[in-house]
């Protein structure tokens, strides 16, 4: 276990077995049974959210059949982010192991499909329209590097945003035993506000991740 501020993001528990990664499936235990009923309130909210996201993805990527993949990615990331807001539950999306495992396979699948099925289009995409002839070799290098770093930027963006809010909450919590009662009440109030902001970030980061993957897929199609 790390002995610094980042110890709360250390996934190891002991030298024999790491139980913290169970947070990625523990949400199945807390889903109420009424969720699976057609007329339950939670199911209605979930269906409305998926319908709205389905419409957004159709606008960005008119290719039919891929919407369910991006909706599933949004749901998975949102659940992982929300699980990290509960006490004593490890935030799996704060580690590159988890975020890169989501970003890299999807990026590889999109690019493999593009280069195998639409090779000419992928070559054309390396040189934007209107590029001067002298700048074409440089644009090819820039576009290639930009494409190669996409999974890394997706993974770092998600992990960094989850770490930032949790670190701030950890810092404020560690100082609560060294201040007086008035400042303690103010600290609790600020932590409640930050918790609400982190709840919004949990949804926004899942939305941003799925939308960016949709845009990358639309470039191929």
mmCIF file of C-alpha atoms in Angstrom, residues 17 42 54 56 73 90 109 114 118 146 149 162 179 181 184 189 196:
data_model
loop_
_atom_site.group_PDB
_atom_site.id
_atom_site.type_symbol
_atom_site.label_atom_id
_atom_site.label_comp_id
_atom_site.label_asym_id
_atom_site.label_seq_id
_atom_site.Cartn_x
_atom_site.Cartn_y
_atom_site.Cartn_z
ATOM 1 C CA UNK A 17 -5.453 -11.330 -3.304
ATOM 2 C CA UNK A 42 -35.620 3.149 -12.391
ATOM 3 C CA UNK A 54 -29.397 6.956 -29.021
ATOM 4 C CA UNK A 56 -27.354 11.939 -30.036
ATOM 5 C CA UNK A 73 -19.770 1.974 -22.914
ATOM 6 C CA UNK A 90 -12.411 1.379 -5.041
ATOM 7 C CA UNK A 109 -11.488 -2.193 -33.816
ATOM 8 C CA UNK A 114 -11.236 1.366 -41.606
ATOM 9 C CA UNK A 118 -11.963 1.562 -46.536
ATOM 10 C CA UNK A 146 -2.942 12.374 -33.592
ATOM 11 C CA UNK A 149 -2.469 8.910 -29.267
ATOM 12 C CA UNK A 162 -11.858 10.931 -11.561
ATOM 13 C CA UNK A 179 -10.182 22.488 12.654
ATOM 14 C CA UNK A 181 -16.571 23.248 14.883
ATOM 15 C CA UNK A 184 -15.943 21.757 10.279
ATOM 16 C CA UNK A 189 -21.061 21.677 3.388
ATOM 17 C CA UNK A 196 -22.812 16.552 -6.142
#
